[in-house]
CSV table of C-alpha atoms in Angstrom, one decimal:
chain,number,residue,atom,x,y,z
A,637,UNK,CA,13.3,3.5,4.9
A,638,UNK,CA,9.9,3.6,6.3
A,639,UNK,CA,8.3,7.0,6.6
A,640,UNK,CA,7.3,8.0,10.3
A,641,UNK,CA,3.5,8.8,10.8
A,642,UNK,CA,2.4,11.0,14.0
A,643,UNK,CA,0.2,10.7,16.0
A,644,UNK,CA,-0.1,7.2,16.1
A,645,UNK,CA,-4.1,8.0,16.7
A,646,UNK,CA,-6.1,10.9,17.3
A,647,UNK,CA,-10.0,10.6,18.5
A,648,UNK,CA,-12.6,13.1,17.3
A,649,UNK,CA,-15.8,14.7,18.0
A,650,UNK,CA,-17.9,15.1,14.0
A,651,UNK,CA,-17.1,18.6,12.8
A,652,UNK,CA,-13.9,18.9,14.1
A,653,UNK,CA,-10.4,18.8,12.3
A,654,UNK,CA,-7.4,16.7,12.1
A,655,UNK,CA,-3.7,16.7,10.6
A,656,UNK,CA,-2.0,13.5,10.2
A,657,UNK,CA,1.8,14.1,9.3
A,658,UNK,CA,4.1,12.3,7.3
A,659,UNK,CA,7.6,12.2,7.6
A,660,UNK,CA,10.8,10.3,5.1
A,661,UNK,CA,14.6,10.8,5.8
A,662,UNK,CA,15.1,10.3,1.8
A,663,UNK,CA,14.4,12.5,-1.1
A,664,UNK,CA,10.6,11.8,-1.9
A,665,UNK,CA,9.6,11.6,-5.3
A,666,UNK,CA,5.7,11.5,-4.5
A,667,UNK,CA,3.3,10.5,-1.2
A,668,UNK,CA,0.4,8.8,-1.4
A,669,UNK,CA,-2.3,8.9,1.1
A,670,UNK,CA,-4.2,5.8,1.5
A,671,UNK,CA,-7.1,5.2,4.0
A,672,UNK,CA,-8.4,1.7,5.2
A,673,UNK,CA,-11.5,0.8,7.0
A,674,UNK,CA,-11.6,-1.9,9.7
A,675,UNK,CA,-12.0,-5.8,7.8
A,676,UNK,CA,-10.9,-3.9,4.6
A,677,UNK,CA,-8.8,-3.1,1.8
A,678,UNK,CA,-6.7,0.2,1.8
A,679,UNK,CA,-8.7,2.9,-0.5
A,680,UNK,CA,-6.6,5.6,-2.5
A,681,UNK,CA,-7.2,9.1,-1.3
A,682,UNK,CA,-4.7,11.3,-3.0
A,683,UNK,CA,-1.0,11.8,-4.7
A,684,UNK,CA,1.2,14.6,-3.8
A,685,UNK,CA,3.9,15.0,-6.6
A,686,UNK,CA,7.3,16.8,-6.9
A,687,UNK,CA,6.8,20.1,-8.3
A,688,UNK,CA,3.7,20.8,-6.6
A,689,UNK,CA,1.2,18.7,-8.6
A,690,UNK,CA,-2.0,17.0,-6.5
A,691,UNK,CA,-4.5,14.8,-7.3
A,692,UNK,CA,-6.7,13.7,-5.0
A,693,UNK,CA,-10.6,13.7,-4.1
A,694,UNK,CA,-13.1,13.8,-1.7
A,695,UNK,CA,-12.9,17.1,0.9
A,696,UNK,CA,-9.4,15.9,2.7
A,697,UNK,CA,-6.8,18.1,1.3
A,698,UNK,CA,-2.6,17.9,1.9
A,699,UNK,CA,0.6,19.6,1.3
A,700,UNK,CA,4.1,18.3,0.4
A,701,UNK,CA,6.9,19.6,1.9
A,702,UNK,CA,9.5,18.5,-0.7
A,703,UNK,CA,12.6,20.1,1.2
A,704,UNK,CA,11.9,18.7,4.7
A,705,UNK,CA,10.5,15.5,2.8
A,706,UNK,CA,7.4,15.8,4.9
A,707,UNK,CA,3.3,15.7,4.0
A,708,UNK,CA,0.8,16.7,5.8
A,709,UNK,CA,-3.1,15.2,5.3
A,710,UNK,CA,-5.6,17.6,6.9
A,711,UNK,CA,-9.6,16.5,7.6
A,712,UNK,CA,-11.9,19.2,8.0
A,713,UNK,CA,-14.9,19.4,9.1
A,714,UNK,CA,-14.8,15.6,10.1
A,715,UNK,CA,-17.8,13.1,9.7
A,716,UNK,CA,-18.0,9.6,10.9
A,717,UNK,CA,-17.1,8.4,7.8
A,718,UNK,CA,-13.2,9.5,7.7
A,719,UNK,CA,-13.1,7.0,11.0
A,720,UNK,CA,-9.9,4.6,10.0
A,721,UNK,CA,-6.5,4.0,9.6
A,722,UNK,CA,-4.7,6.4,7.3
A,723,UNK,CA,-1.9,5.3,5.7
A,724,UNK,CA,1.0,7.5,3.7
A,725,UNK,CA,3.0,5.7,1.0
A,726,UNK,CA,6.6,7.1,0.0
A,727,UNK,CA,8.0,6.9,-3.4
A,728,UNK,CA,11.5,7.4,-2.9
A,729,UNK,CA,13.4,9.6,-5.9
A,730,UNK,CA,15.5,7.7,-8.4
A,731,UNK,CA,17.7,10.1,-9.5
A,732,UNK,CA,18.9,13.9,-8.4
A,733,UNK,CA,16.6,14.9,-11.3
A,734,UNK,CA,14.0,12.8,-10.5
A,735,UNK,CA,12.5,9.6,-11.7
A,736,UNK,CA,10.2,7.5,-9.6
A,737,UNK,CA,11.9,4.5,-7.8
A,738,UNK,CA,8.8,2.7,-8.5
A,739,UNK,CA,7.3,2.0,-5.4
A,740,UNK,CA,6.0,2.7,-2.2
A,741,UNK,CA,7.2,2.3,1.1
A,742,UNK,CA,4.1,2.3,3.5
A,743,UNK,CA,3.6,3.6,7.3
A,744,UNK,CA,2.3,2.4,10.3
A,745,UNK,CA,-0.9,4.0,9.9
A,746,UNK,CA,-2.6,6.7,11.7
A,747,UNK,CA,-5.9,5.3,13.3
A,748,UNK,CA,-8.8,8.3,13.1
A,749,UNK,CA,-11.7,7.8,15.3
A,750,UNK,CA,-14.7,9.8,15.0
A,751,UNK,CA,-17.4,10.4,17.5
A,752,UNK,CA,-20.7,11.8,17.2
B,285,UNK,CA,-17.2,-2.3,-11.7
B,286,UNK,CA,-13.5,-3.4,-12.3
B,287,UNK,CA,-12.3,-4.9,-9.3
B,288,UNK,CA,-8.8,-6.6,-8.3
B,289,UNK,CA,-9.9,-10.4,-6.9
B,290,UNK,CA,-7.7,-12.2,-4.5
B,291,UNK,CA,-8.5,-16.4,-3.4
B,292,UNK,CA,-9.2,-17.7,-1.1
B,293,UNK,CA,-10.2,-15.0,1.3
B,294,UNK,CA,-9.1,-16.6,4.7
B,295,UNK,CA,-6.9,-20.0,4.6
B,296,UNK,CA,-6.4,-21.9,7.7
B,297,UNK,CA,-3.5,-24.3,7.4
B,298,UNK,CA,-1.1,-26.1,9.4
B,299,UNK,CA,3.0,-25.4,9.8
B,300,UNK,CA,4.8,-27.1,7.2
B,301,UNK,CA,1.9,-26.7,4.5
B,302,UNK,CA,2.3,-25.1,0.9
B,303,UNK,CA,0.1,-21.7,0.5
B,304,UNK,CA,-1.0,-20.7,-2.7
B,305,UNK,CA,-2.9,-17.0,-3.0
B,306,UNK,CA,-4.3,-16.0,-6.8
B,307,UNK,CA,-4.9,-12.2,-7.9
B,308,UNK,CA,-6.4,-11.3,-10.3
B,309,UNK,CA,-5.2,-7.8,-11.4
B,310,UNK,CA,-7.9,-5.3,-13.2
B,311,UNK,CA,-8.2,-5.7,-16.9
B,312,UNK,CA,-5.2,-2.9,-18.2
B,313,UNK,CA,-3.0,-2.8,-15.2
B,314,UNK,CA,0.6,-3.6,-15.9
B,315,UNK,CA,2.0,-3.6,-12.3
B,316,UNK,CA,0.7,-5.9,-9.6
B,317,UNK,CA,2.0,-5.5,-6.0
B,318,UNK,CA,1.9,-7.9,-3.1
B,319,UNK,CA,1.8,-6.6,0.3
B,320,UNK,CA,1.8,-8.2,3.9
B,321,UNK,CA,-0.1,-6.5,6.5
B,322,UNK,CA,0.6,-7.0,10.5
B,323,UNK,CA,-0.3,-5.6,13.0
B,324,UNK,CA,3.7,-5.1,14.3
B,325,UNK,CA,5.1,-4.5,10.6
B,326,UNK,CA,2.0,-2.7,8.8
B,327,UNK,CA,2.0,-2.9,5.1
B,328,UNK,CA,5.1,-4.4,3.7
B,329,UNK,CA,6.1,-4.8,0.3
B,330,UNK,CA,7.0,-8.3,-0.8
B,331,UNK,CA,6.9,-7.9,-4.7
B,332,UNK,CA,6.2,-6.2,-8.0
B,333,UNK,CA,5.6,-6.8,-11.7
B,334,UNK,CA,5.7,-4.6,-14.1
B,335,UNK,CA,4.1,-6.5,-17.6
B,336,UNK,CA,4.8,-9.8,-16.1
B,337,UNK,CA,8.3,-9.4,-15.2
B,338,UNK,CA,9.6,-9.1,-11.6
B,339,UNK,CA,10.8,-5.7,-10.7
B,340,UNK,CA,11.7,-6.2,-7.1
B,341,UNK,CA,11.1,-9.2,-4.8
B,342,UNK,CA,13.9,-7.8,-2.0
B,343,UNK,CA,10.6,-7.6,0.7
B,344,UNK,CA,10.3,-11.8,0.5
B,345,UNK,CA,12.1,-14.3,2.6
B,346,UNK,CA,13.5,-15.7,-0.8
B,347,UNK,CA,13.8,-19.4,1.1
B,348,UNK,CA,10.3,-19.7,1.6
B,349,UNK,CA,8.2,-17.8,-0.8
B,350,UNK,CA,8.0,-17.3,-4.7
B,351,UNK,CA,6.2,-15.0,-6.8
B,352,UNK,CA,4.9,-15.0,-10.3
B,353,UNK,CA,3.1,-14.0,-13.1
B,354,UNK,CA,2.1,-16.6,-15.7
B,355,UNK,CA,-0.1,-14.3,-17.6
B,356,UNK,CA,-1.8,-11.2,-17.3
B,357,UNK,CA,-4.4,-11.9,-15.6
B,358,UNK,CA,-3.3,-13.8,-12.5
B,359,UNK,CA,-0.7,-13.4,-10.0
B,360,UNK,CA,0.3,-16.0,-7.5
B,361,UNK,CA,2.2,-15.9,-4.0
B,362,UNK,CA,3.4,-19.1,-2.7
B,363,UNK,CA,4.8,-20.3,0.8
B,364,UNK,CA,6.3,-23.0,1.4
B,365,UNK,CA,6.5,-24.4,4.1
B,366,UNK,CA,4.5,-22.0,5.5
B,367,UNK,CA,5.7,-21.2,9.8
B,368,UNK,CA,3.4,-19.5,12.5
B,369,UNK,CA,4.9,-16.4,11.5
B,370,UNK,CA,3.7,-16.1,8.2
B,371,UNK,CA,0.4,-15.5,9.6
B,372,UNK,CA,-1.2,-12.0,8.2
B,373,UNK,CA,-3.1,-10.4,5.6
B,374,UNK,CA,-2.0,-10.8,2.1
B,375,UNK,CA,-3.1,-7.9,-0.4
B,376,UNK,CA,-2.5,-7.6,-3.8
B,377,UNK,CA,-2.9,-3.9,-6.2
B,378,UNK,CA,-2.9,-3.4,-9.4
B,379,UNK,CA,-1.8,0.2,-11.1
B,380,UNK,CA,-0.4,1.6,-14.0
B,381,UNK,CA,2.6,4.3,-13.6
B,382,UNK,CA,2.2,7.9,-15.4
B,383,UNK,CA,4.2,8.7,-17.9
B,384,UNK,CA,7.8,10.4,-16.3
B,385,UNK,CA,10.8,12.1,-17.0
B,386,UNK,CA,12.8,10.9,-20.0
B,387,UNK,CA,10.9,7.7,-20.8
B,388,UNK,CA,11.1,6.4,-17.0
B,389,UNK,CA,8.3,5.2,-15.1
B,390,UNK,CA,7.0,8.0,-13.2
B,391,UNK,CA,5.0,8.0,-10.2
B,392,UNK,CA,2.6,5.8,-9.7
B,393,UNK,CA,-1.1,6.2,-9.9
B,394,UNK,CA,-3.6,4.8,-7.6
B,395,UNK,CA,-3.4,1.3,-6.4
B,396,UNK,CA,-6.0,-1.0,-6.6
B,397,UNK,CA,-6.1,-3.0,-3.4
B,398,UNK,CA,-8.0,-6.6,-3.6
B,399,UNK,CA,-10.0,-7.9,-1.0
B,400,UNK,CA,-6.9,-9.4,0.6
B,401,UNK,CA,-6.3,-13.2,1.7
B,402,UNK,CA,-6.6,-14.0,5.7
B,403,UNK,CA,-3.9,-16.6,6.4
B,404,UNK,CA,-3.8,-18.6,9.7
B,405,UNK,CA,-0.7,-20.9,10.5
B,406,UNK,CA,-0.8,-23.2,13.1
């Protein structure tokens, strides 16, 4: 099942914020955040685990909601540089106890557009 | 600067035609992933390998296209014939999985996304 992304696109002026939501109707193992420049290959951003665990760089930051099987990707302070297409990647959950089901299920995107 | 490679990098062809796509995954990587990308459909999964072996091809018209491994170091995609509606992006990622609960694969790491391979059907 594909996760549900909202919005479908937000525009922003630099320095101001953003969340980009992420949304499964299964049991989520992990999400991965993903962001992709126009003409290019998706780029990793960060991994949300079960349990609480994040990895992730750069200053974007998110939160895992395991029970409502939701994420949340919040940019602060925006520059020009977060301007594309953000993408959250769904690892469904193997077994009640846990287990990766070894992949992930992509979104539509969420295209970010910033403005000076 | 270890990079996943992906040929050719846009491929014009003609309905009816075989397509071939190569990736090469990064040196170390044991899963390689191919993904479609539209702009009605996003990023689709057509297949994965795990050391070689085909995990899951369920995201492939099965008629049509074919996926394999013959060594380590490439991955191909194949169409054939290739229709109209085959026309997209094709990327390929490599990754490795973290270690998991009991032995399983756990979740994965970061993927590695190639370039990608443009294809045009007429």
């Amino acid at each position: 099942q594909q996760p549900v992304q909202s919005p479908q696109a937000v525009i922003l002026r630099e320095g101001e914020d953003a969340v980009i939501n992420c949304s499964s109707s299964k049991a989520l193992y992990s999400v991965h955040w993903y962001r992709q420049k126009h003409g290019e290959a998706p780029v990793f951003l960060m991994i949300l685990l079960k349990g609480g665990e994040q990895k992730g760089h750069e200053k974007i930051s998110a939160s895992f909601n395991e029970k409502k099987q939701q994420s949340s990707l919040y940019l602060t302070a925006s520059q020009l540089s977060y301007s594309g297409t953000y993408f959250c990647g769904t690892e469904k959950e193997k077994w009640s106890y846990g287990g990766s089901q070894g992949n992930l299920i992509f979104g539509k995107g969420t295209k970010l557009s910033v403005k000076p | 600067d270890a990079r996943v490679t992906q040929t050719p990098r846009h491929k014009v062809t003609e309905m009816g035609q075989e397509v071939t796509m190569r990736c090469q995954p990064i040196l170390g990587h044991n899963t390689v992933f191919w993904y479609r990308q539209t702009m009605m459909q996003g990023l689709e999964l057509l297949a994965y390998f795990r050391n070689r072996a085909p995990l899951d091809d369920s995201g492939m018209p099965k008629d049509r296209f074919s996926a394999e491994m013959p060594d380590a170091t490439l991955a191909t995609l194949k169409i054939q014939p290739s229709e109209p509606r085959d026309s997209a992006v094709y990327f390929c990622a490599s990754g490795s999985p973290a270690p998991g609960l009991a032995g399983e694969a756990g979740s994965y790491n970061e993927q590695f996304f190639g370039p990608g391979t443009r294809l045009t059907v007429l």
